[in-house]
Short mmCIF file of C-alpha atoms and ligand atoms in Angstrom, two decimals:
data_model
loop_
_atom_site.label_atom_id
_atom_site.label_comp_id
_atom_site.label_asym_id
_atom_site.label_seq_id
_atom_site.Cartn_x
_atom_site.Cartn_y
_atom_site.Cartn_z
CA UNK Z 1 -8.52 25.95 -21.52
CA UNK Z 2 -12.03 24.27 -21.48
CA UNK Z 3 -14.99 26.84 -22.16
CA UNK Z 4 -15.65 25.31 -18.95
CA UNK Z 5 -12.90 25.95 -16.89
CA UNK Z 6 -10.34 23.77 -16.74
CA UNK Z 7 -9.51 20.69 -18.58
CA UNK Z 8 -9.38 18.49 -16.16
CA UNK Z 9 -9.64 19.30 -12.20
CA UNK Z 10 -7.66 16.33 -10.05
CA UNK Z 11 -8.65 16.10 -6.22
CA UNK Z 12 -5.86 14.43 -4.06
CA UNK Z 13 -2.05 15.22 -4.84
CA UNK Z 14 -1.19 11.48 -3.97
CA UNK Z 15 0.56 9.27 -6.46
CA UNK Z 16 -2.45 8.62 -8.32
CA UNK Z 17 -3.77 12.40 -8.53
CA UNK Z 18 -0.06 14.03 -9.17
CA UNK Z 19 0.58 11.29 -12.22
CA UNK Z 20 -3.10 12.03 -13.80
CA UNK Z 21 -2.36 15.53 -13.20
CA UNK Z 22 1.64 14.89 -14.96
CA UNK Z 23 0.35 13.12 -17.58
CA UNK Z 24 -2.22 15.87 -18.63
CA UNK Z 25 0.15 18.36 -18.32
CA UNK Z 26 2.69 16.41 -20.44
CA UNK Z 27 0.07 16.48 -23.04
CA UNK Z 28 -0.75 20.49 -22.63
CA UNK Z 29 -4.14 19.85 -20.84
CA UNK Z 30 -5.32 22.91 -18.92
CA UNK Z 31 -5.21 21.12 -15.76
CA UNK Z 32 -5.57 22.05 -11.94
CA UNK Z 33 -4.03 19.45 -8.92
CA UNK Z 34 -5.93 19.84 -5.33
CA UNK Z 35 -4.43 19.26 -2.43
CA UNK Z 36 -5.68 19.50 0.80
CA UNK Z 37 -1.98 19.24 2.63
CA UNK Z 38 0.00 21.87 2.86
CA UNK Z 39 2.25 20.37 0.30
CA UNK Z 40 1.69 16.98 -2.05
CA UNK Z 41 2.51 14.46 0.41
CA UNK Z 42 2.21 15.85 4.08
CA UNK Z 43 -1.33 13.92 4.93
CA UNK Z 44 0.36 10.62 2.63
CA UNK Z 45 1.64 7.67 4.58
CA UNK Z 46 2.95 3.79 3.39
CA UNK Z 47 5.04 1.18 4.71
CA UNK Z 48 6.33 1.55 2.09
CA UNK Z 49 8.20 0.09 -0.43
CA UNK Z 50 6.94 1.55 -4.44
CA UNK Z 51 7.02 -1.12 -6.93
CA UNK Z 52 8.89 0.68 -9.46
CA UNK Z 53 7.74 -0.70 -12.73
CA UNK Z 54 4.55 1.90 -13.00
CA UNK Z 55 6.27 4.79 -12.88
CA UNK Z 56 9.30 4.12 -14.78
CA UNK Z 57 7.06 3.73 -18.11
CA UNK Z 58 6.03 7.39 -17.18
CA UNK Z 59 8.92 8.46 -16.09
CA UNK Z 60 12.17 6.47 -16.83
CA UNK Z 61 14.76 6.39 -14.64
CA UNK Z 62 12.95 8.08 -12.23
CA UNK Z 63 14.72 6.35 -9.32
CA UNK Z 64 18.00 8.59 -10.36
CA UNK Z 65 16.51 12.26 -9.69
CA UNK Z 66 13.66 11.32 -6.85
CA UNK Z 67 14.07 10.93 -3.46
CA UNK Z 68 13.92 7.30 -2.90
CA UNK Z 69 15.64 5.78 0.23
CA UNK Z 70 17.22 2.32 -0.32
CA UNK Z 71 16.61 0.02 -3.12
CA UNK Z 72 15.18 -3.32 -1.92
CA UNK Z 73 17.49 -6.64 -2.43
CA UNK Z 74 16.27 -8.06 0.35
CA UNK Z 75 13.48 -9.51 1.61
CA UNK Z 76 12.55 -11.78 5.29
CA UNK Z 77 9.84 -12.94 6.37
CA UNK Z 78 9.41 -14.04 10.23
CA UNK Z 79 6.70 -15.74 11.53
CA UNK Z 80 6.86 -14.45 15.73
CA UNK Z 81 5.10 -15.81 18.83
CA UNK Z 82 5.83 -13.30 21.93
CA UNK Z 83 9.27 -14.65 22.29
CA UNK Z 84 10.41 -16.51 19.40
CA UNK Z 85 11.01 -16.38 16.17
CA UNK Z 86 11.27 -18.30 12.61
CA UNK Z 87 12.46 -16.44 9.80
CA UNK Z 88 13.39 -17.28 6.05
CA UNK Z 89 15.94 -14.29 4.40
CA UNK Z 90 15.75 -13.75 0.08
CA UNK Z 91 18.66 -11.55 -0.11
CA UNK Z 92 19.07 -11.55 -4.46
CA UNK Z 93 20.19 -9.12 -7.16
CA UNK Z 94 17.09 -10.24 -9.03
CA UNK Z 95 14.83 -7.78 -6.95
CA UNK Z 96 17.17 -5.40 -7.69
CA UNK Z 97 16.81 -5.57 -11.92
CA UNK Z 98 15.54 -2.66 -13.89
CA UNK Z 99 11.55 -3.36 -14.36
CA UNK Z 100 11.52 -5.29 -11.02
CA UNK Z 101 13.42 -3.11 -8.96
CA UNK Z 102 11.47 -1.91 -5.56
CA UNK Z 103 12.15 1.16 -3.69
CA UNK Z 104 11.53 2.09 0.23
CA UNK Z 105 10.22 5.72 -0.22
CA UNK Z 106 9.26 8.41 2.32
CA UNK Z 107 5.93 9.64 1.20
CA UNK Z 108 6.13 13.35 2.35
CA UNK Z 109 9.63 13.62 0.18
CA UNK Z 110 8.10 11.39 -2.79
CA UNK Z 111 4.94 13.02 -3.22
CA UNK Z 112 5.83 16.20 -3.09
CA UNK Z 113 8.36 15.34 -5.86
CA UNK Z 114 6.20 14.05 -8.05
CA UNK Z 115 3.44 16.92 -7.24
CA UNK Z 116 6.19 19.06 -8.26
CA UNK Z 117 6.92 17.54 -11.30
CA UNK Z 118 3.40 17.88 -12.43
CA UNK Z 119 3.37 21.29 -11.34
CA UNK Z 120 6.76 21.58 -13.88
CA UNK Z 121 4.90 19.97 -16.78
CA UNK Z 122 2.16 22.87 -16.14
CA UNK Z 123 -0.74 21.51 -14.10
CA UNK Z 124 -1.85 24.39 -11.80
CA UNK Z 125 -1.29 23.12 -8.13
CA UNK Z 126 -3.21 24.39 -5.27
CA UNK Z 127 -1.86 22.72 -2.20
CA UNK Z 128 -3.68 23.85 1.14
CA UNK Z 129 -7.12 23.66 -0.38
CA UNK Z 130 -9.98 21.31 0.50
CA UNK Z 131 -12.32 20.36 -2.02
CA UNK Z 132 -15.70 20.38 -0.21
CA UNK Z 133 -18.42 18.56 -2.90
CA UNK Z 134 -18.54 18.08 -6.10
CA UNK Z 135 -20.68 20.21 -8.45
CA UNK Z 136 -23.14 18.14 -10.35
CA UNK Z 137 -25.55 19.08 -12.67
CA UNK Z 138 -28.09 17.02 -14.71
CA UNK Z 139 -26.54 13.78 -13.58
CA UNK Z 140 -23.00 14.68 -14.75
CA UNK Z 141 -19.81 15.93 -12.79
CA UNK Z 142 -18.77 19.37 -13.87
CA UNK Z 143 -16.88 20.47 -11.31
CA UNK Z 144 -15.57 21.12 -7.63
CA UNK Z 145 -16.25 23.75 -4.38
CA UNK Z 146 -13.97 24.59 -2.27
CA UNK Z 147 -14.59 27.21 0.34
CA UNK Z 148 -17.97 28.02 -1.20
CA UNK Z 149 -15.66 28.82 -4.34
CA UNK Z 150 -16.71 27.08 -7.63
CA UNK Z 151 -14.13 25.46 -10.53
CA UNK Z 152 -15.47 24.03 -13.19
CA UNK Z 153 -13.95 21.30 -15.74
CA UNK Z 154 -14.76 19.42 -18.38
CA UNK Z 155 -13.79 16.20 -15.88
CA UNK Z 156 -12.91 15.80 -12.47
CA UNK Z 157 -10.39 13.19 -11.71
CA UNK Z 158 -10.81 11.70 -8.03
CA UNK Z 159 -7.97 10.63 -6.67
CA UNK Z 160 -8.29 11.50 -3.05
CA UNK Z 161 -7.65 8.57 -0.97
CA UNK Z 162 -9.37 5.75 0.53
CA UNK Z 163 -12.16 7.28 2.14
CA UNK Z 164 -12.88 9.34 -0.82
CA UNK Z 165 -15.75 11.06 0.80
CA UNK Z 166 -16.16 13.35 -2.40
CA UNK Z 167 -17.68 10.15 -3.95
CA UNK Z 168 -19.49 8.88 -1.40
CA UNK Z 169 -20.89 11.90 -0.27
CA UNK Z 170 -22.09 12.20 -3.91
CA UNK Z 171 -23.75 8.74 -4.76
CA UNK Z 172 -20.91 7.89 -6.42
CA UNK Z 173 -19.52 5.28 -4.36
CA UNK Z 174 -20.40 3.28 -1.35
CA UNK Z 175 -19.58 3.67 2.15
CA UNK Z 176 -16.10 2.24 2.84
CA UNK Z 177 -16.99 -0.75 5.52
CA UNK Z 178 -14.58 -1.95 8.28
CA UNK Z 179 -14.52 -5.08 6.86
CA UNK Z 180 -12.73 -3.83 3.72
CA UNK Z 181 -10.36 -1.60 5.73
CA UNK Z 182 -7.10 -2.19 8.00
CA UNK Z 183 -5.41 1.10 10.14
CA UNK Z 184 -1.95 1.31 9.35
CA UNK Z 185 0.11 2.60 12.49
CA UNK Z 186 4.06 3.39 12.19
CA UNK Z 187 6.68 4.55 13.46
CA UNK Z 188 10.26 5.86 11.97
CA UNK Z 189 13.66 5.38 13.97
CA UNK Z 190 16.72 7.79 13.09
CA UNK Z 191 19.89 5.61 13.13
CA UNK Z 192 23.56 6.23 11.41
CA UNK Z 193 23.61 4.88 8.02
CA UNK Z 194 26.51 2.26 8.85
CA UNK Z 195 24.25 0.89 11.41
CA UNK Z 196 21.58 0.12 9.32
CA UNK Z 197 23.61 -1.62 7.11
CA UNK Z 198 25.53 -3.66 9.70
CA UNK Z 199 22.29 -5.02 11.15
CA UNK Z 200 20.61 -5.46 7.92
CA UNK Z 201 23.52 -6.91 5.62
CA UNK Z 202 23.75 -4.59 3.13
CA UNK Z 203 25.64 -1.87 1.51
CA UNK Z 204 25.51 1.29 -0.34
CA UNK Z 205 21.91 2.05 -1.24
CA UNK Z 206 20.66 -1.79 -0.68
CA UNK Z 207 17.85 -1.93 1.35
CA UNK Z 208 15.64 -4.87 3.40
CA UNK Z 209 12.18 -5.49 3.44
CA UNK Z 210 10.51 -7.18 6.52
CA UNK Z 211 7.38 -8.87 7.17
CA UNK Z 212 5.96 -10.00 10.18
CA UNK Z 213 3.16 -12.34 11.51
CA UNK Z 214 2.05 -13.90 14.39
CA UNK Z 215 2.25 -12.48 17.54
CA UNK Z 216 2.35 -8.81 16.52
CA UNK Z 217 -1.37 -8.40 15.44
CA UNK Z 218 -2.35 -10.27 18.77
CA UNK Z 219 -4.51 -12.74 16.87
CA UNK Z 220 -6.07 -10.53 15.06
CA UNK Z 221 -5.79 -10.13 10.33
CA UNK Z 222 -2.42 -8.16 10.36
CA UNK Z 223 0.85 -8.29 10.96
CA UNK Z 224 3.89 -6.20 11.22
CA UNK Z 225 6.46 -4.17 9.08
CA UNK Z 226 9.50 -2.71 8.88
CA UNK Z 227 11.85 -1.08 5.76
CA UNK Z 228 15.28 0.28 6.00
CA UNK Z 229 15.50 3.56 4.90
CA UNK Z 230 18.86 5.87 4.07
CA UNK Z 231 19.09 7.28 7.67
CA UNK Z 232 16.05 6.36 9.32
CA UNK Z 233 13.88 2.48 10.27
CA UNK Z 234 10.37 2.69 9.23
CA UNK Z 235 8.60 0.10 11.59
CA UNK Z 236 4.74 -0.73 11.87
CA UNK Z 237 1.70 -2.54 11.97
CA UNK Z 238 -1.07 -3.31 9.85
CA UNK Z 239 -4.20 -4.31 11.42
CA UNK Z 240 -7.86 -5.03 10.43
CA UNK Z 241 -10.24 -2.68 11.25
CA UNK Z 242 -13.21 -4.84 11.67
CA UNK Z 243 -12.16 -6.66 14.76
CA UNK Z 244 -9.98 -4.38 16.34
CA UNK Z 245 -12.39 -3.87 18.96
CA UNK Z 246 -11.93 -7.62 20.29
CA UNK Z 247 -8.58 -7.01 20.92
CA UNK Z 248 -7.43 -6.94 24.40
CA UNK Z 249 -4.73 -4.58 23.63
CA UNK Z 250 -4.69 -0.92 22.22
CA UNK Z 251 -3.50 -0.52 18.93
CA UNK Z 252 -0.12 1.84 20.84
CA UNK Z 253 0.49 -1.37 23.33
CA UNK Z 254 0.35 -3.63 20.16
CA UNK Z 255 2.78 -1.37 18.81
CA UNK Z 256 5.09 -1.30 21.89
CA UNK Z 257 5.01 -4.95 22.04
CA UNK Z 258 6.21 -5.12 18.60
CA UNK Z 259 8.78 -2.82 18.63
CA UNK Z 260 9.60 -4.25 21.89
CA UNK Z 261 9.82 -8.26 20.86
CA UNK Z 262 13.37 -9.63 20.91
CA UNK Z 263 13.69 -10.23 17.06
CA UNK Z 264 12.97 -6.77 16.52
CA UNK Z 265 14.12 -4.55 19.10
CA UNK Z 266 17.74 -4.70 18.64
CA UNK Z 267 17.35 -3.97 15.07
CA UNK Z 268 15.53 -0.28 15.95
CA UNK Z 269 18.28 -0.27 19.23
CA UNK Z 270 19.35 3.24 20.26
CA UNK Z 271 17.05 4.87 17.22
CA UNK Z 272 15.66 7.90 17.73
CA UNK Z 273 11.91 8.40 17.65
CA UNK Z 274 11.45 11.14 14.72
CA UNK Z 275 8.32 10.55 13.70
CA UNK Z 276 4.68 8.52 14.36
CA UNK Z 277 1.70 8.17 11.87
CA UNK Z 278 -1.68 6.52 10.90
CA UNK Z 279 -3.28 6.01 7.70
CA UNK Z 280 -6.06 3.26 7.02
CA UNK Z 281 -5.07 0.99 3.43
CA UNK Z 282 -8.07 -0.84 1.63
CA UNK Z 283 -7.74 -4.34 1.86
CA UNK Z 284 -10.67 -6.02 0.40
CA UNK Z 285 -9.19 -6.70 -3.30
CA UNK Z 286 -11.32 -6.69 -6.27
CA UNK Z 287 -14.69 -6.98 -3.84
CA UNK Z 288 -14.51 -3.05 -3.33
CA UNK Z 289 -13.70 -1.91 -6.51
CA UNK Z 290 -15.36 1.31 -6.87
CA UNK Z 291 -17.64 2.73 -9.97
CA UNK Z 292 -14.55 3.88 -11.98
CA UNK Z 293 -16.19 6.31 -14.23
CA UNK Z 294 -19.27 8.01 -14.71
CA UNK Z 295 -20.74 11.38 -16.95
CA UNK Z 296 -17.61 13.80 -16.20
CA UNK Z 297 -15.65 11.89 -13.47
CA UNK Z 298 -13.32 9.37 -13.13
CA UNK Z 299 -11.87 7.79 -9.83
CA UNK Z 300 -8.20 6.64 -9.64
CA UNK Z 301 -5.94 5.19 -6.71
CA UNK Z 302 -6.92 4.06 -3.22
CA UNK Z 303 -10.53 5.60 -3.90
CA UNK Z 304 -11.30 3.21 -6.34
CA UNK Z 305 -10.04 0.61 -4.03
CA UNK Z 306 -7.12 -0.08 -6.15
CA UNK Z 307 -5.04 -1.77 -3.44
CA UNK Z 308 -3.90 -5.35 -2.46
CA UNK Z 309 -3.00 -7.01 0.46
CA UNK Z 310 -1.76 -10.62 -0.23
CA UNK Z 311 -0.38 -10.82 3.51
CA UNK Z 312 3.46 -10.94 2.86
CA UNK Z 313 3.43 -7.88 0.47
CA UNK Z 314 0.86 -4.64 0.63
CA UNK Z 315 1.00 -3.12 -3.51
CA UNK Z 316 -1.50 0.28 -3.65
CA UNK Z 317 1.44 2.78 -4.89
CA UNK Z 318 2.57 0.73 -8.06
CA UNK Z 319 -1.36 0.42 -8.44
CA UNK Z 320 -2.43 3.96 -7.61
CA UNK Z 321 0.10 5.45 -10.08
CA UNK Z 322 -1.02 2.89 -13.24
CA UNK Z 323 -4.54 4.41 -12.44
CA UNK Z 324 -3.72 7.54 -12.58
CA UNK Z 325 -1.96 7.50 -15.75
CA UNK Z 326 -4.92 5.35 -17.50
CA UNK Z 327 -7.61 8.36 -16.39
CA UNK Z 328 -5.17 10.43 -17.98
CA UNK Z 329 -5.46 8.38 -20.86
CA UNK Z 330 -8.54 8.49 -20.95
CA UNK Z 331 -9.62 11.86 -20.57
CA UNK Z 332 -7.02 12.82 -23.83
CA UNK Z 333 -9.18 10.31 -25.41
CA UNK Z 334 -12.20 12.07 -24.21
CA UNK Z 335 -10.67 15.06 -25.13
CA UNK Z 336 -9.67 13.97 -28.42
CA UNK Z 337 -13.61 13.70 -29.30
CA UNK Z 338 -15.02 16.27 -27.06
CA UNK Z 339 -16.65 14.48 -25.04
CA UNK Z 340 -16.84 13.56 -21.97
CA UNK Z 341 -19.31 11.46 -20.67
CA UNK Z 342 -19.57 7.99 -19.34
CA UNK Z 343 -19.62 6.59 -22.89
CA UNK Z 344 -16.35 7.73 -23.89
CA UNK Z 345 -14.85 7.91 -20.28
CA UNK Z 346 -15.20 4.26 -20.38
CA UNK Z 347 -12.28 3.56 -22.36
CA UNK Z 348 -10.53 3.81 -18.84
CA UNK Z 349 -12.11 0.62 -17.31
CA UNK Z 350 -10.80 -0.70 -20.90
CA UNK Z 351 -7.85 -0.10 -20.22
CA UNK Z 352 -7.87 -1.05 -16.47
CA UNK Z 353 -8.82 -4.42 -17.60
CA UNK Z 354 -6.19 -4.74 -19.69
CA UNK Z 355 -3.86 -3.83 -17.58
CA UNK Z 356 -1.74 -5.25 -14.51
CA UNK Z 357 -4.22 -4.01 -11.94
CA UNK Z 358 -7.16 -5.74 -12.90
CA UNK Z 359 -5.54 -8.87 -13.48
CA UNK Z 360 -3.46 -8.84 -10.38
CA UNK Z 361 -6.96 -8.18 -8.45
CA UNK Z 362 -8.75 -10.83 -10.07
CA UNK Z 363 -5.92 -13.41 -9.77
CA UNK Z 364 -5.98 -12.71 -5.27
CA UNK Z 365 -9.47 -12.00 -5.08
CA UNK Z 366 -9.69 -15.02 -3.03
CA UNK Z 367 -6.56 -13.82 -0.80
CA UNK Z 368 -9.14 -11.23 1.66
CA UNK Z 369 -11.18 -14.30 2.55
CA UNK Z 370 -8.60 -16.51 3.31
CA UNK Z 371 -7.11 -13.85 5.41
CA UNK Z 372 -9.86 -14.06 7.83
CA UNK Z 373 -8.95 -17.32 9.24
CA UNK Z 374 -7.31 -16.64 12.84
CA UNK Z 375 -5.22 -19.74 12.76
CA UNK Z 376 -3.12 -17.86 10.32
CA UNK Z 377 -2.34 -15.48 12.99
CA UNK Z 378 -2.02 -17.47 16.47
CA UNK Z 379 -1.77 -21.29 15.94
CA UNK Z 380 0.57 -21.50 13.20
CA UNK Z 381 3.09 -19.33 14.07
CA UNK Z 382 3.41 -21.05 17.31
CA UNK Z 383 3.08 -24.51 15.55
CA UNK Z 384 6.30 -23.29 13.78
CA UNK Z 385 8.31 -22.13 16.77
CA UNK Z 386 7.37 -25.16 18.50
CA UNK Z 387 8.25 -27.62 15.41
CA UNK Z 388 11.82 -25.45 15.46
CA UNK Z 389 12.45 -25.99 19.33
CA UNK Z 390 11.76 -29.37 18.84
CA UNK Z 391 14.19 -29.40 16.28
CA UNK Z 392 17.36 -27.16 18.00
CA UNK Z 393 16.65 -27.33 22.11
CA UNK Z 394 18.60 -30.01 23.01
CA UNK Z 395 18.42 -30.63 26.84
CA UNK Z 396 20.21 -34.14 27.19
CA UNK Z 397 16.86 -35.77 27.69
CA UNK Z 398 16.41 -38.92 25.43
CA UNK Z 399 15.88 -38.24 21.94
CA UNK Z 400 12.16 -38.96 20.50
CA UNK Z 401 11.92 -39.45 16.79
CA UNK Z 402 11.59 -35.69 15.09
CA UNK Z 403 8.10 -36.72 13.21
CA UNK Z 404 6.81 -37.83 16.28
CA UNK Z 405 7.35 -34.66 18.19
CA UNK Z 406 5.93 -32.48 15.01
CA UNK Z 407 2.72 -34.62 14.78
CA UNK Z 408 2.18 -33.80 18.29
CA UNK Z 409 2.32 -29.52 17.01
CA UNK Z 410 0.42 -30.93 13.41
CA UNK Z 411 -2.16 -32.70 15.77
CA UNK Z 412 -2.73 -29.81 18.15
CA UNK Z 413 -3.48 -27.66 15.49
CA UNK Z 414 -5.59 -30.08 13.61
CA UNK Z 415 -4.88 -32.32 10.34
CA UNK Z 416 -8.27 -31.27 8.76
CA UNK Z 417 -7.75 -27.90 9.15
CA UNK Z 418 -4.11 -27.77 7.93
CA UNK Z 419 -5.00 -29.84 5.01
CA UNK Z 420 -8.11 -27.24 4.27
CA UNK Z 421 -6.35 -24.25 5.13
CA UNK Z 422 -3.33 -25.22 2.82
CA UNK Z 423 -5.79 -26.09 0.45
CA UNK Z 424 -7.19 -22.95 0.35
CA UNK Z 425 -4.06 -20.93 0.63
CA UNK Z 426 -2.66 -22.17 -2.34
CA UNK Z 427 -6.12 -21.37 -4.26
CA UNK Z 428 -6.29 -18.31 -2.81
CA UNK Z 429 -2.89 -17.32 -4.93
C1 LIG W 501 0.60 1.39 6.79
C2 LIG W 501 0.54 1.31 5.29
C3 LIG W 501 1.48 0.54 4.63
C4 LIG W 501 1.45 0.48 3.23
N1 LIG W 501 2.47 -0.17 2.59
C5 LIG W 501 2.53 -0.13 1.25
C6 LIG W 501 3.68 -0.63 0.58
O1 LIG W 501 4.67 -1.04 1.19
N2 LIG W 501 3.67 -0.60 -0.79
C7 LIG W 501 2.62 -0.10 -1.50
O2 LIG W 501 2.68 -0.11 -2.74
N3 LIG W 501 1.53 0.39 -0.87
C8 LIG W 501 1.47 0.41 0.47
N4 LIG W 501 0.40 0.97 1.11
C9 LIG W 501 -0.73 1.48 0.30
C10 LIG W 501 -0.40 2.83 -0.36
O3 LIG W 501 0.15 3.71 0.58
C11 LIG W 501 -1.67 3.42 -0.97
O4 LIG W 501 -2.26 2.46 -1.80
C12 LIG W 501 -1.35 4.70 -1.77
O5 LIG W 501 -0.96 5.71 -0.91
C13 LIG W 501 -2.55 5.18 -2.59
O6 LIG W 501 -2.22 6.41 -3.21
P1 LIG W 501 -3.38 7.42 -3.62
O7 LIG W 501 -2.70 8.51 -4.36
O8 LIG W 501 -4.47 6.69 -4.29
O9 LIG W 501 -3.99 7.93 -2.25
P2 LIG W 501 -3.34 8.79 -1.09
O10 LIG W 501 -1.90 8.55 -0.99
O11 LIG W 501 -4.18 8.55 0.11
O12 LIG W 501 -3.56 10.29 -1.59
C14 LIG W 501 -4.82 10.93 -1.54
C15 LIG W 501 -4.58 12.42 -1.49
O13 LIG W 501 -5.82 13.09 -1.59
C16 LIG W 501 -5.80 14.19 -0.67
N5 LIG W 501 -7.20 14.51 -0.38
C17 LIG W 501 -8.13 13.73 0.23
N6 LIG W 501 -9.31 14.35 0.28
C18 LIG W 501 -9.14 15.56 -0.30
C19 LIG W 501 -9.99 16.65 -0.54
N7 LIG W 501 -11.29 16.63 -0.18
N8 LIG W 501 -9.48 17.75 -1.14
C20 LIG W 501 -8.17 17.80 -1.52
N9 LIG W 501 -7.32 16.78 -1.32
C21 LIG W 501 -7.80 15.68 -0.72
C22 LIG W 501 -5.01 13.64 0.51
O14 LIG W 501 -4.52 14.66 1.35
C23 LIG W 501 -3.92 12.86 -0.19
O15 LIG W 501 -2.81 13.67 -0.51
C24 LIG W 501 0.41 1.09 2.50
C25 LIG W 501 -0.55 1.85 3.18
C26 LIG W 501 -0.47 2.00 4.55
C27 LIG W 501 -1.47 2.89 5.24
#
């Protein structure tokens, strides 16, 4: 152990704070995991499927002894108005492949797995406990209170979620604005195994992956979710926070329209309600990027921002565990030379950059802007239904030419703007 306590002290026992806190431990780190849950995991929530490529580097096989739910081989997306619905199905054994396999995971179960498994490698866990502020002294973090109790480290690693308050409440980051936020709201059906499967097409531990746009975020930047899980339907909505207010419907009678719409009820039909949750998920991209590092702290996972939503796909687990591992990295770097300020810390951004996260941020940093545009959410989904009623109702009146009836749905919506919003779509990835 440090002279000054600990190693390394890790705030947040969330995929990015219990990997830092692994990897540390691996390497023989004196190293203390804070957790204000009662265990690693009970305050977590996701859609979620985990992107399984980040942790299987740390971890191999990992998918074998944790408690995943279903492995994802299919994917649909459906664009919905309040009654109808257009979907296109990717059912494939290539999302299945080791290095681009996908997993639909239960948070409270994962995390607390892999808080566990850092607490096997050695890291001292203290779940229970809030840190309060940080300690700093002559510019430079060296340390945490909790309960008017001091710890001291040679480096704190924040990893506590997308608020991260520690930071902000120390200078170290900015306010987290509602423009860079959505709330996450969902909702987890209990339903025989054999069912799922029957209504999703699968077997054994396959599992499906649904988006949804259109009419379930009212208008509004969102849309909706659901992932099959062993035993259980994880269903929800994503919503931006910023105009959530203009909304003439609560968030719960969004919800209940949702789960109520006729593509999607009979899929969670005869479930049992087990469970309901909120979290809020940064969606601003690369914009709110946080300071990463500074004179004895680093900041990993959702708090840095490290989170994207490119509309059919939401990846901050795949991201928040890659983060973690690279402050690791760094810090044993740090360590390496005994020191541990800003100057050597910075090898983490280094490595950031080089990494999958950075790139992947820069490459849809154009994605949250495009997002904005309500068409997205209201006039093309409808434009679609119509175009497909055009193309299936057949009522014995006389036939008008196909193109002519889906100009009329182009027109309504507008050429320009399809041309410029498909023009910016496909800049935007
Ligand atoms: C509705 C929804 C759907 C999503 N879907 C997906 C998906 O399908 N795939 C995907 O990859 N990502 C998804 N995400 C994003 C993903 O869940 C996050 O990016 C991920 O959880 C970030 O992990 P983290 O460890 O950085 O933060 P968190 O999981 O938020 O962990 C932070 C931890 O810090 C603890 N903590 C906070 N403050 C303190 C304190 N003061 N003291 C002690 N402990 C503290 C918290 O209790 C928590 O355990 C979704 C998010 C939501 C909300």
């Amino acid at each position: 152990m440090s002279e000054n306590g600990f190693d390394a002290i890790i705030v947040g026992g969330g995929l990015a704070g219990s990997t830092a806190a692994y990897v540390l431990a691996q390497e023989g780190l004196e190293v203390l995991l804070i957790e204000r849950g009662n265990y690693g995991g009970s305050k977590n929530m996701t859609g979620g499927r985990l992107y399984a490529h980040s942790l299987e580097k740390i971890i191999p096989s990992f998918a074998e002894e944790a408690p995943v739910e279903r492995r994802v081989v299919k994917e649909r997306i459906c664009m919905m108005t309040e009654q109808d619905a257009v979907t296109m199905d990717y059912h494939s054994p290539r999302l299945a492949k080791n290095g681009s396999d996908s997993y639909v995971v239960m948070r409270g179960e994962f995390d607390r797995w892999l808080f566990e498994k850092a607490e096997e490698a050695g890291a001292v866990t203290a779940a229970g406990i809030r840190v309060d502020e940080l300690i700093i002294e002559n510019n430079r973090v060296t340390g945490v209170i909790c309960g008017g109790e001091e710890m001291k480290a040679d480096v704190v690693i924040l990893a506590d979620g997308v608020n991260s308050l520690l930071a902000e409440k120390a200078g170290l980051r900015e306010r987290v604005k509602p423009s860079q936020v959505a709330v996450g709201v969902k909702e987890v059906y209990g339903l025989p195994k054999e069912v799922i499967e029957d209504r999703f097409g699968l077997t054994g531990n396959e599992g499906a992956a649904c988006l949804f746009a259109g009419s379930p975020s009212n208008g509004l930047v969102g849309g909706g979710f659901l992932y099959t899980n062993k035993e259980s339907i994880s269903i929800g909505l994503v919503l931006g926070l910023e105009h959530i207010g203009e909304s003439d419907k609560t968030i719960d009678e969004m919800l209940t329209a949702f789960t109520s719409h006729p593509e999607v009820a009979p899929l969670i039909k005869d479930g049992k309600l087990l469970e309901r949750s909120g979290h809020v998920v940064p969606e601003a991209g690369l914009s709110m990027v946080s300071t990463l590092y500074g004179d004895g702290f680093l900041i990993c996972g959702d708090a840095a921002g490290f989170c994207l939503n490119i509309g059919y796909m939401v990846r901050g687990m795949d991201l928040a565990i890659t983060s973690g591992e690279l402050a690791a990295k760094a810090v044993l770097e740090a360590k390496k030379r005994g020191n541990f300020s800003a100057s050597t810390l910075k090898s983490y951004k280094t490595m950031l950059d080089q990494s999958f996260i950075m790139n992947d941020l820069d490459v849809y940093k154009n994605f949250p802007g495009f997002m904005e545009n309500p068409r997205i959410f209201n006039q093309y989904p409808a434009m679609l239904a119509d175009i497909m009623a055009d193309m299936f109702v057949i009522d014995g009146k006389p036939a008008v030419p196909l193109r002519k009836k889906a100009m009329k749905h182009l027109k309504a919506v507008g050429l320009m703007n399809l041309a410029k919003d498909g023009l910016k779509g496909v800049k935007s990835v």
